């Protein structure tokens, strides 16, 4: 494992979308909730870190690696984002002096892997037609969520990576 870092400018193609799936990912809705602009999605910010993680740990991380992350502060479109992985696997994603995401990455099984239990039913089910939107009030705590199968073609995956992450490396 070696230290690696990169910088990039955060972007979000749909920051002015009026009705995103999560309102904090829209400028108007985020501002109404006290944020300065739309928040870039956490999965997108993490996605931007993958190239640096692979540079540090090697491509084997893609097949058998892990990450443990804490999302601390928002990232906004236009922010200059620094991604760093040190030689001990500490990951930090920051804007200026602010740490937005921190955690640890590694190869093999995560140290906490044995604490996880597999759901009882792993067979994919179609989504129920009347499934309610999950909220903190109705999430089924202590029960397995239904497994879902989602087919994504290579072309769809590449288009997503180019659009959401500006990442063209296969």
XYZ file of C-alpha atoms in Angstrom:
170
model
C 0.000 0.000 0.000
C 1.342 3.389 -0.938
C 0.146 6.912 -0.313
C -1.855 8.482 -3.138
C -3.817 11.673 -3.666
C -5.694 13.661 -6.257
C -7.716 16.843 -6.515
C -10.824 17.540 -8.576
C -13.617 20.047 -8.882
C -16.948 18.740 -7.594
C -19.808 18.888 -10.051
C -23.431 17.877 -10.203
C -25.219 17.966 -13.569
C -28.729 18.101 -12.072
C -28.266 20.573 -9.172
C -31.243 22.622 -10.406
C -33.580 19.642 -10.831
C -36.885 20.586 -9.175
C -37.850 17.144 -7.804
C -34.865 14.863 -7.171
C -35.312 11.662 -5.187
C -33.764 13.423 -2.193
C -34.512 17.163 -1.876
C -31.078 18.086 -0.478
C -29.684 17.266 -3.925
C -31.520 20.239 -5.460
C -30.392 23.859 -5.065
C -33.783 25.293 -4.082
C -34.657 22.510 -1.633
C -31.191 22.438 -0.056
C -31.189 26.213 0.428
C -34.638 26.002 2.008
C -33.085 23.598 4.545
C -30.187 25.918 5.372
C -27.480 24.639 3.017
C -25.665 26.986 0.631
C -26.498 24.841 -2.428
C -27.391 21.319 -3.526
C -25.328 18.676 -1.759
C -23.388 16.343 -4.035
C -24.508 12.792 -3.243
C -22.320 10.824 -0.865
C -22.092 7.893 -3.288
C -20.809 10.293 -5.953
C -18.184 11.765 -3.608
C -17.090 8.236 -2.662
C -17.015 7.308 -6.360
C -14.529 10.102 -6.985
C -12.216 8.465 -4.415
C -12.066 5.079 -6.165
C -9.277 6.013 -8.589
C -7.087 7.175 -5.666
C -7.905 4.065 -3.624
C -6.914 1.849 -6.571
C -3.736 3.875 -7.044
C -2.879 3.189 -3.383
C -4.012 -0.431 -3.008
C -3.918 -1.706 -6.578
C -6.693 -3.062 -8.793
C -7.091 -6.089 -6.473
C -9.126 -3.737 -4.242
C -11.880 -3.746 -6.877
C -12.364 -7.505 -6.472
C -11.640 -7.995 -2.776
C -11.285 -4.745 -0.917
C -13.310 -2.818 1.612
C -13.967 0.688 2.859
C -15.337 2.040 6.125
C -16.424 5.681 5.820
C -17.913 8.522 7.837
C -19.609 11.344 5.949
C -18.883 14.476 8.010
C -19.640 17.572 5.924
C -21.340 18.303 2.633
C -19.584 18.698 -0.689
C -21.084 21.287 -3.029
C -20.802 21.656 -6.808
C -17.732 23.760 -7.590
C -15.797 22.747 -4.454
C -12.117 21.865 -4.930
C -11.971 18.358 -3.461
C -8.776 16.655 -2.263
C -8.759 12.859 -1.951
C -5.947 11.268 0.050
C -5.087 7.700 1.044
C -2.054 7.330 3.271
C 0.273 4.325 3.475
C -1.776 2.913 6.390
C -5.081 2.985 4.462
C -6.507 6.135 6.068
C -8.824 7.839 3.562
C -9.687 11.531 3.722
C -11.810 13.546 1.328
C -11.699 17.244 2.076
C -12.497 20.738 0.871
C -9.921 23.247 2.052
C -9.290 22.548 5.736
C -12.669 20.807 6.194
C -12.760 17.002 6.264
C -15.921 15.936 4.431
C -15.405 12.156 4.433
C -12.894 10.090 6.365
C -12.323 6.439 6.979
C -10.158 3.453 6.228
C -9.679 1.229 3.179
C -7.982 -2.123 2.839
C -7.529 -5.356 0.931
C -9.105 -8.690 1.809
C -11.902 -9.044 4.336
C -12.693 -6.003 6.456
C -11.779 -6.335 10.147
C -15.503 -6.183 10.991
C -16.576 -8.708 8.332
C -17.386 -11.466 10.854
C -19.829 -9.142 12.632
C -22.114 -9.110 9.579
C -24.858 -11.655 9.035
C -26.292 -12.560 5.666
C -30.021 -12.085 5.098
C -32.100 -15.258 5.327
C -33.401 -14.909 1.753
C -30.944 -13.837 -0.929
C -33.192 -14.649 -3.889
C -34.040 -11.462 -5.762
C -37.673 -10.402 -5.697
C -39.473 -7.915 -7.942
C -40.317 -4.697 -6.112
C -43.828 -4.658 -4.669
C -46.118 -2.327 -6.632
C -47.119 -0.301 -3.583
C -43.839 -0.150 -1.659
C -43.716 2.961 0.509
C -40.707 5.263 0.369
C -38.376 4.343 3.231
C -38.162 6.989 5.928
C -36.715 6.915 9.448
C -40.272 6.369 10.687
C -41.027 3.262 8.602
C -37.705 1.522 7.948
C -37.994 -2.120 9.119
C -35.308 -2.128 11.816
C -34.187 -5.615 12.754
C -35.722 -7.209 9.633
C -34.106 -8.095 6.348
C -34.830 -5.900 3.364
C -35.927 -7.764 0.236
C -33.140 -8.638 -2.166
C -33.556 -6.952 -5.559
C -31.958 -7.744 -8.854
C -31.133 -4.831 -11.108
C -29.697 -5.462 -14.545
C -27.312 -2.810 -15.798
C -25.609 -3.162 -19.147
C -21.971 -2.248 -19.614
C -23.060 0.717 -21.758
C -25.405 1.945 -18.982
C -22.662 1.543 -16.388
C -20.142 3.447 -18.516
C -22.692 6.220 -19.210
C -23.386 6.547 -15.459
C -19.680 6.759 -14.656
C -19.105 9.401 -17.319
C -22.177 11.472 -16.363
C -22.075 11.271 -12.555
C -18.367 10.851 -11.895
C -16.639 12.114 -15.063
C -14.771 8.807 -14.876
C -13.909 7.088 -18.139
C -11.427 4.501 -16.877
C -13.014 1.035 -17.208
